[in-house]
Amino acid sequence: MSPENEQDETDTLPARARSRWSRVSQWSGTRWGRFNTWRAGRPFLGGLLLCLAGVLITWVPMQILPDLAFIGGQMAGFLAIGALFGVFVFLTGIYVLVKPAHADVAGVVGTVLAIFSLFGSLGGLLVGMLLGILGGNLCLAWKPRDEVVDDAVSEPSVVDKAAARIDAGFGRLVGRLLLSCRAGIDRIKRWGTDE
């Protein structure tokens, strides 16, 4: 091998590495961008918290249920219902991520199930219940980006115009009442000084 040939290989090695790195970064960049786009179109944090709450709520009775089922007892049915609540909270979180159009209804159902899990599985040691309530509320409060409207740009609605008219009328009424009260107080003061 000649030294010239070795020098050509070393010059092209960084170029090949750079081209591979650029392909990998483009591939991961497009994947990350698609994930961000997908995530922005749904209540991602609310659904994720509901799924985590479902796992925690189900975990508590599943630690006790196999022993009680083997021994027998009336507590086994109670713990099975608690585990079922946890599974339903988890499925509510999955449903929110898959069907974001129904996030408000699923958020309410997830919150109610998380609260009911307190009776069957201690709410996942209360942590699962709190995460479920938080996740359900985030799902309930979420709006799609199409519905988000800047207040400065939008025209006032009919309700806003009616509220402004009522507010203006109420302001005039309060102003008149204040003037008449001041006039009455002045008359009382003058009447008291006249005697």
PDB file of C-alpha atoms in Angstrom:
ATOM      1  CA  MET A   1       0.000   0.000   0.000  1.00  0.00           C
ATOM      2  CA  SER A   2       1.272   3.360  -0.832  1.00  0.00           C
ATOM      3  CA  PRO A   3       1.174   6.278   1.618  1.00  0.00           C
ATOM      4  CA  GLU A   4      -0.990   8.240  -0.800  1.00  0.00           C
ATOM      5  CA  ASN A   5      -3.679   5.577  -0.659  1.00  0.00           C
ATOM      6  CA  GLU A   6      -3.734   5.613   3.181  1.00  0.00           C
ATOM      7  CA  GLN A   7      -4.060   9.384   3.189  1.00  0.00           C
ATOM      8  CA  ASP A   8      -7.103   9.210   0.899  1.00  0.00           C
ATOM      9  CA  GLU A   9      -8.801   6.722   3.244  1.00  0.00           C
ATOM     10  CA  THR A  10      -8.242   8.917   6.306  1.00  0.00           C
ATOM     11  CA  ASP A  11      -9.578  11.965   4.468  1.00  0.00           C
ATOM     12  CA  THR A  12     -12.754  10.185   3.449  1.00  0.00           C
ATOM     13  CA  LEU A  13     -13.393   8.542   6.860  1.00  0.00           C
ATOM     14  CA  PRO A  14     -14.580  11.749   8.590  1.00  0.00           C
ATOM     15  CA  ALA A  15     -16.679  12.613   5.550  1.00  0.00           C
ATOM     16  CA  ARG A  16     -18.347   9.200   5.681  1.00  0.00           C
ATOM     17  CA  ALA A  17     -18.906   9.527   9.432  1.00  0.00           C
ATOM     18  CA  ARG A  18     -20.415  12.978   8.954  1.00  0.00           C
ATOM     19  CA  SER A  19     -22.753  11.712   6.250  1.00  0.00           C
ATOM     20  CA  ARG A  20     -23.845   8.798   8.461  1.00  0.00           C
ATOM     21  CA  TRP A  21     -24.379  11.146  11.392  1.00  0.00           C
ATOM     22  CA  SER A  22     -26.447  13.491   9.252  1.00  0.00           C
ATOM     23  CA  ARG A  23     -28.617  10.575   8.091  1.00  0.00           C
ATOM     24  CA  VAL A  24     -29.120   9.410  11.687  1.00  0.00           C
ATOM     25  CA  SER A  25     -29.946  12.918  12.896  1.00  0.00           C
ATOM     26  CA  GLN A  26     -32.385  13.431  10.025  1.00  0.00           C
ATOM     27  CA  TRP A  27     -34.045  10.115  10.804  1.00  0.00           C
ATOM     28  CA  SER A  28     -34.312  10.845  14.531  1.00  0.00           C
ATOM     29  CA  GLY A  29     -35.258  14.461  13.885  1.00  0.00           C
ATOM     30  CA  THR A  30     -38.168  13.468  11.691  1.00  0.00           C
ATOM     31  CA  ARG A  31     -39.266  10.854  14.225  1.00  0.00           C
ATOM     32  CA  TRP A  32     -39.065  13.353  17.084  1.00  0.00           C
ATOM     33  CA  GLY A  33     -40.895  15.948  15.007  1.00  0.00           C
ATOM     34  CA  ARG A  34     -43.669  13.499  14.161  1.00  0.00           C
ATOM     35  CA  PHE A  35     -43.959  12.536  17.828  1.00  0.00           C
ATOM     36  CA  ASN A  36     -44.190  16.204  18.855  1.00  0.00           C
ATOM     37  CA  THR A  37     -46.864  16.795  16.237  1.00  0.00           C
ATOM     38  CA  TRP A  38     -48.797  13.751  17.444  1.00  0.00           C
ATOM     39  CA  ARG A  39     -48.370  14.789  21.094  1.00  0.00           C
ATOM     40  CA  ALA A  40     -49.563  18.340  20.444  1.00  0.00           C
ATOM     41  CA  GLY A  41     -52.841  17.094  18.995  1.00  0.00           C
ATOM     42  CA  ARG A  42     -54.015  15.389  22.174  1.00  0.00           C
ATOM     43  CA  PRO A  43     -53.984  15.806  25.975  1.00  0.00           C
ATOM     44  CA  PHE A  44     -50.734  13.884  26.280  1.00  0.00           C
ATOM     45  CA  LEU A  45     -49.849  14.688  29.889  1.00  0.00           C
ATOM     46  CA  GLY A  46     -53.395  14.034  31.101  1.00  0.00           C
ATOM     47  CA  GLY A  47     -53.529  10.660  29.342  1.00  0.00           C
ATOM     48  CA  LEU A  48     -50.083   9.734  30.597  1.00  0.00           C
ATOM     49  CA  LEU A  49     -51.026  10.603  34.182  1.00  0.00           C
ATOM     50  CA  LEU A  50     -54.223   8.575  33.895  1.00  0.00           C
ATOM     51  CA  CYS A  51     -52.241   5.565  32.653  1.00  0.00           C
ATOM     52  CA  LEU A  52     -49.723   5.918  35.477  1.00  0.00           C
ATOM     53  CA  ALA A  53     -52.546   6.283  38.007  1.00  0.00           C
ATOM     54  CA  GLY A  54     -54.202   3.136  36.643  1.00  0.00           C
ATOM     55  CA  VAL A  55     -50.986   1.174  37.108  1.00  0.00           C
ATOM     56  CA  LEU A  56     -50.573   2.429  40.684  1.00  0.00           C
ATOM     57  CA  ILE A  57     -54.212   1.806  41.565  1.00  0.00           C
ATOM     58  CA  THR A  58     -54.029  -1.737  40.180  1.00  0.00           C
ATOM     59  CA  TRP A  59     -50.675  -2.481  41.819  1.00  0.00           C
ATOM     60  CA  VAL A  60     -51.944  -2.214  45.416  1.00  0.00           C
ATOM     61  CA  PRO A  61     -54.683  -4.882  45.259  1.00  0.00           C
ATOM     62  CA  MET A  62     -52.563  -7.120  43.053  1.00  0.00           C
ATOM     63  CA  GLN A  63     -50.012  -7.406  45.862  1.00  0.00           C
ATOM     64  CA  ILE A  64     -52.656  -8.682  48.268  1.00  0.00           C
ATOM     65  CA  LEU A  65     -55.221 -10.370  46.008  1.00  0.00           C
ATOM     66  CA  PRO A  66     -53.320 -13.618  45.174  1.00  0.00           C
ATOM     67  CA  ASP A  67     -52.892 -14.451  48.860  1.00  0.00           C
ATOM     68  CA  LEU A  68     -56.511 -13.708  49.719  1.00  0.00           C
ATOM     69  CA  ALA A  69     -57.807 -15.584  46.695  1.00  0.00           C
ATOM     70  CA  PHE A  70     -55.853 -18.669  47.791  1.00  0.00           C
ATOM     71  CA  ILE A  71     -56.965 -18.455  51.418  1.00  0.00           C
ATOM     72  CA  GLY A  72     -60.449 -17.274  50.630  1.00  0.00           C
ATOM     73  CA  GLY A  73     -62.399 -14.555  52.247  1.00  0.00           C
ATOM     74  CA  GLN A  74     -64.737 -11.725  51.599  1.00  0.00           C
ATOM     75  CA  MET A  75     -61.935  -9.203  51.045  1.00  0.00           C
ATOM     76  CA  ALA A  76     -60.937 -10.853  47.760  1.00  0.00           C
ATOM     77  CA  GLY A  77     -64.014  -9.533  45.943  1.00  0.00           C
ATOM     78  CA  PHE A  78     -63.471  -6.074  47.340  1.00  0.00           C
ATOM     79  CA  LEU A  79     -59.847  -6.037  46.144  1.00  0.00           C
ATOM     80  CA  ALA A  80     -60.871  -7.403  42.748  1.00  0.00           C
ATOM     81  CA  ILE A  81     -63.199  -4.443  42.328  1.00  0.00           C
ATOM     82  CA  GLY A  82     -60.321  -2.121  43.285  1.00  0.00           C
ATOM     83  CA  ALA A  83     -58.092  -3.760  40.668  1.00  0.00           C
ATOM     84  CA  LEU A  84     -60.882  -3.374  38.130  1.00  0.00           C
ATOM     85  CA  PHE A  85     -61.089   0.350  38.900  1.00  0.00           C
ATOM     86  CA  GLY A  86     -57.355   0.615  38.246  1.00  0.00           C
ATOM     87  CA  VAL A  87     -57.655  -1.185  34.929  1.00  0.00           C
ATOM     88  CA  PHE A  88     -60.485   1.125  33.876  1.00  0.00           C
ATOM     89  CA  VAL A  89     -58.472   4.232  34.836  1.00  0.00           C
ATOM     90  CA  PHE A  90     -55.572   2.922  32.731  1.00  0.00           C
ATOM     91  CA  LEU A  91     -57.891   2.223  29.789  1.00  0.00           C
ATOM     92  CA  THR A  92     -59.355   5.720  30.152  1.00  0.00           C
ATOM     93  CA  GLY A  93     -55.847   7.154  29.746  1.00  0.00           C
ATOM     94  CA  ILE A  94     -55.248   5.039  26.635  1.00  0.00           C
ATOM     95  CA  TYR A  95     -58.623   6.102  25.222  1.00  0.00           C
ATOM     96  CA  VAL A  96     -57.760   9.769  25.718  1.00  0.00           C
ATOM     97  CA  LEU A  97     -54.501   9.304  23.813  1.00  0.00           C
ATOM     98  CA  VAL A  98     -56.198   7.423  20.969  1.00  0.00           C
ATOM     99  CA  LYS A  99     -59.392   9.498  20.681  1.00  0.00           C
ATOM    100  CA  PRO A 100     -58.593  13.073  21.758  1.00  0.00           C
ATOM    101  CA  ALA A 101     -61.966  14.348  20.530  1.00  0.00           C
ATOM    102  CA  HIS A 102     -63.608  12.656  23.537  1.00  0.00           C
ATOM    103  CA  ALA A 103     -61.043  13.874  26.071  1.00  0.00           C
ATOM    104  CA  ASP A 104     -63.558  15.823  28.138  1.00  0.00           C
ATOM    105  CA  VAL A 105     -65.881  12.862  28.745  1.00  0.00           C
ATOM    106  CA  ALA A 106     -62.990  10.461  29.315  1.00  0.00           C
ATOM    107  CA  GLY A 107     -61.419  12.958  31.728  1.00  0.00           C
ATOM    108  CA  VAL A 108     -64.580  13.041  33.830  1.00  0.00           C
ATOM    109  CA  VAL A 109     -64.850   9.230  33.778  1.00  0.00           C
ATOM    110  CA  GLY A 110     -61.169   8.884  34.708  1.00  0.00           C
ATOM    111  CA  THR A 111     -61.538  11.321  37.596  1.00  0.00           C
ATOM    112  CA  VAL A 112     -64.637   9.569  38.955  1.00  0.00           C
ATOM    113  CA  LEU A 113     -63.010   6.143  38.664  1.00  0.00           C
ATOM    114  CA  ALA A 114     -59.868   7.418  40.377  1.00  0.00           C
ATOM    115  CA  ILE A 115     -61.971   8.710  43.275  1.00  0.00           C
ATOM    116  CA  PHE A 116     -63.922   5.429  43.495  1.00  0.00           C
ATOM    117  CA  SER A 117     -60.628   3.533  43.592  1.00  0.00           C
ATOM    118  CA  LEU A 118     -60.193   4.841  47.129  1.00  0.00           C
ATOM    119  CA  PHE A 119     -62.771   2.286  48.277  1.00  0.00           C
ATOM    120  CA  GLY A 120     -61.386  -0.751  46.463  1.00  0.00           C
ATOM    121  CA  SER A 121     -57.636  -0.304  46.525  1.00  0.00           C
ATOM    122  CA  LEU A 122     -56.968   2.703  48.757  1.00  0.00           C
ATOM    123  CA  GLY A 123     -56.577   4.796  45.641  1.00  0.00           C
ATOM    124  CA  GLY A 124     -53.176   3.305  44.870  1.00  0.00           C
ATOM    125  CA  LEU A 125     -51.966   4.405  48.321  1.00  0.00           C
ATOM    126  CA  LEU A 126     -53.609   7.784  47.583  1.00  0.00           C
ATOM    127  CA  VAL A 127     -50.866   8.641  45.073  1.00  0.00           C
ATOM    128  CA  GLY A 128     -52.657   6.853  42.247  1.00  0.00           C
ATOM    129  CA  MET A 129     -55.910   8.560  43.104  1.00  0.00           C
ATOM    130  CA  LEU A 130     -54.314  12.010  43.138  1.00  0.00           C
ATOM    131  CA  LEU A 131     -52.539  11.358  39.831  1.00  0.00           C
ATOM    132  CA  GLY A 132     -55.820  10.123  38.351  1.00  0.00           C
ATOM    133  CA  ILE A 133     -57.669  13.228  39.500  1.00  0.00           C
ATOM    134  CA  LEU A 134     -54.936  15.471  38.101  1.00  0.00           C
ATOM    135  CA  GLY A 135     -54.804  13.588  34.792  1.00  0.00           C
ATOM    136  CA  GLY A 136     -58.583  13.616  34.427  1.00  0.00           C
ATOM    137  CA  ASN A 137     -58.707  17.352  35.095  1.00  0.00           C
ATOM    138  CA  LEU A 138     -55.959  17.978  32.533  1.00  0.00           C
ATOM    139  CA  CYS A 139     -57.967  15.989  29.989  1.00  0.00           C
ATOM    140  CA  LEU A 140     -61.091  17.933  30.854  1.00  0.00           C
ATOM    141  CA  ALA A 141     -59.330  21.292  30.478  1.00  0.00           C
ATOM    142  CA  TRP A 142     -57.567  20.420  27.209  1.00  0.00           C
ATOM    143  CA  LYS A 143     -58.701  22.096  23.974  1.00  0.00           C
ATOM    144  CA  PRO A 144     -57.600  21.239  20.456  1.00  0.00           C
ATOM    145  CA  ARG A 145     -55.374  23.841  18.810  1.00  0.00           C
ATOM    146  CA  ASP A 146     -58.116  24.713  16.298  1.00  0.00           C
ATOM    147  CA  GLU A 147     -60.361  25.954  19.093  1.00  0.00           C
ATOM    148  CA  VAL A 148     -57.706  28.114  20.736  1.00  0.00           C
ATOM    149  CA  VAL A 149     -58.391  31.684  19.668  1.00  0.00           C
ATOM    150  CA  ASP A 150     -56.398  34.757  20.620  1.00  0.00           C
ATOM    151  CA  ASP A 151     -58.639  37.101  22.597  1.00  0.00           C
ATOM    152  CA  ALA A 152     -57.091  40.245  21.090  1.00  0.00           C
ATOM    153  CA  VAL A 153     -57.806  39.091  17.533  1.00  0.00           C
ATOM    154  CA  SER A 154     -61.286  37.633  17.923  1.00  0.00           C
ATOM    155  CA  GLU A 155     -64.446  39.654  17.610  1.00  0.00           C
ATOM    156  CA  PRO A 156     -66.636  39.880  20.705  1.00  0.00           C
ATOM    157  CA  SER A 157     -69.477  37.387  20.671  1.00  0.00           C
ATOM    158  CA  VAL A 158     -73.147  38.183  21.170  1.00  0.00           C
ATOM    159  CA  VAL A 159     -72.856  37.136  24.798  1.00  0.00           C
ATOM    160  CA  ASP A 160     -69.842  39.418  25.315  1.00  0.00           C
ATOM    161  CA  LYS A 161     -71.699  42.352  23.774  1.00  0.00           C
ATOM    162  CA  ALA A 162     -74.755  41.701  25.969  1.00  0.00           C
ATOM    163  CA  ALA A 163     -72.544  41.428  29.051  1.00  0.00           C
ATOM    164  CA  ALA A 164     -70.884  44.734  28.169  1.00  0.00           C
ATOM    165  CA  ARG A 165     -74.295  46.427  27.821  1.00  0.00           C
ATOM    166  CA  ILE A 166     -75.437  45.004  31.163  1.00  0.00           C
ATOM    167  CA  ASP A 167     -72.187  46.091  32.797  1.00  0.00           C
ATOM    168  CA  ALA A 168     -72.542  49.616  31.398  1.00  0.00           C
ATOM    169  CA  GLY A 169     -76.167  49.812  32.576  1.00  0.00           C
ATOM    170  CA  PHE A 170     -75.174  48.516  36.004  1.00  0.00           C
ATOM    171  CA  GLY A 171     -72.413  51.147  36.175  1.00  0.00           C
ATOM    172  CA  ARG A 172     -74.901  53.920  35.355  1.00  0.00           C
ATOM    173  CA  LEU A 173     -77.332  52.605  37.976  1.00  0.00           C
ATOM    174  CA  VAL A 174     -74.650  52.466  40.666  1.00  0.00           C
ATOM    175  CA  GLY A 175     -73.516  55.988  39.700  1.00  0.00           C
ATOM    176  CA  ARG A 176     -77.055  57.333  40.084  1.00  0.00           C
ATOM    177  CA  LEU A 177     -77.469  55.577  43.433  1.00  0.00           C
ATOM    178  CA  LEU A 178     -74.201  57.021  44.711  1.00  0.00           C
ATOM    179  CA  LEU A 179     -75.217  60.537  43.651  1.00  0.00           C
ATOM    180  CA  SER A 180     -78.624  60.248  45.307  1.00  0.00           C
ATOM    181  CA  CYS A 181     -77.048  58.810  48.490  1.00  0.00           C
ATOM    182  CA  ARG A 182     -74.551  61.677  48.644  1.00  0.00           C
ATOM    183  CA  ALA A 183     -77.325  64.195  48.073  1.00  0.00           C
ATOM    184  CA  GLY A 184     -79.380  62.560  50.849  1.00  0.00           C
ATOM    185  CA  ILE A 185     -76.409  62.592  53.224  1.00  0.00           C
ATOM    186  CA  ASP A 186     -75.786  66.258  52.439  1.00  0.00           C
ATOM    187  CA  ARG A 187     -79.466  67.050  53.148  1.00  0.00           C
ATOM    188  CA  ILE A 188     -79.298  65.178  56.452  1.00  0.00           C
ATOM    189  CA  LYS A 189     -76.152  67.084  57.439  1.00  0.00           C
ATOM    190  CA  ARG A 190     -77.739  70.416  56.541  1.00  0.00           C
ATOM    191  CA  TRP A 191     -80.947  69.510  58.379  1.00  0.00           C
ATOM    192  CA  GLY A 192     -78.896  68.560  61.456  1.00  0.00           C
ATOM    193  CA  THR A 193     -77.016  71.870  61.404  1.00  0.00           C
ATOM    194  CA  ASP A 194     -80.220  73.919  60.903  1.00  0.00           C
ATOM    195  CA  GLU A 195     -81.727  72.768  64.188  1.00  0.00           C
TER     196      GLU A 195
END
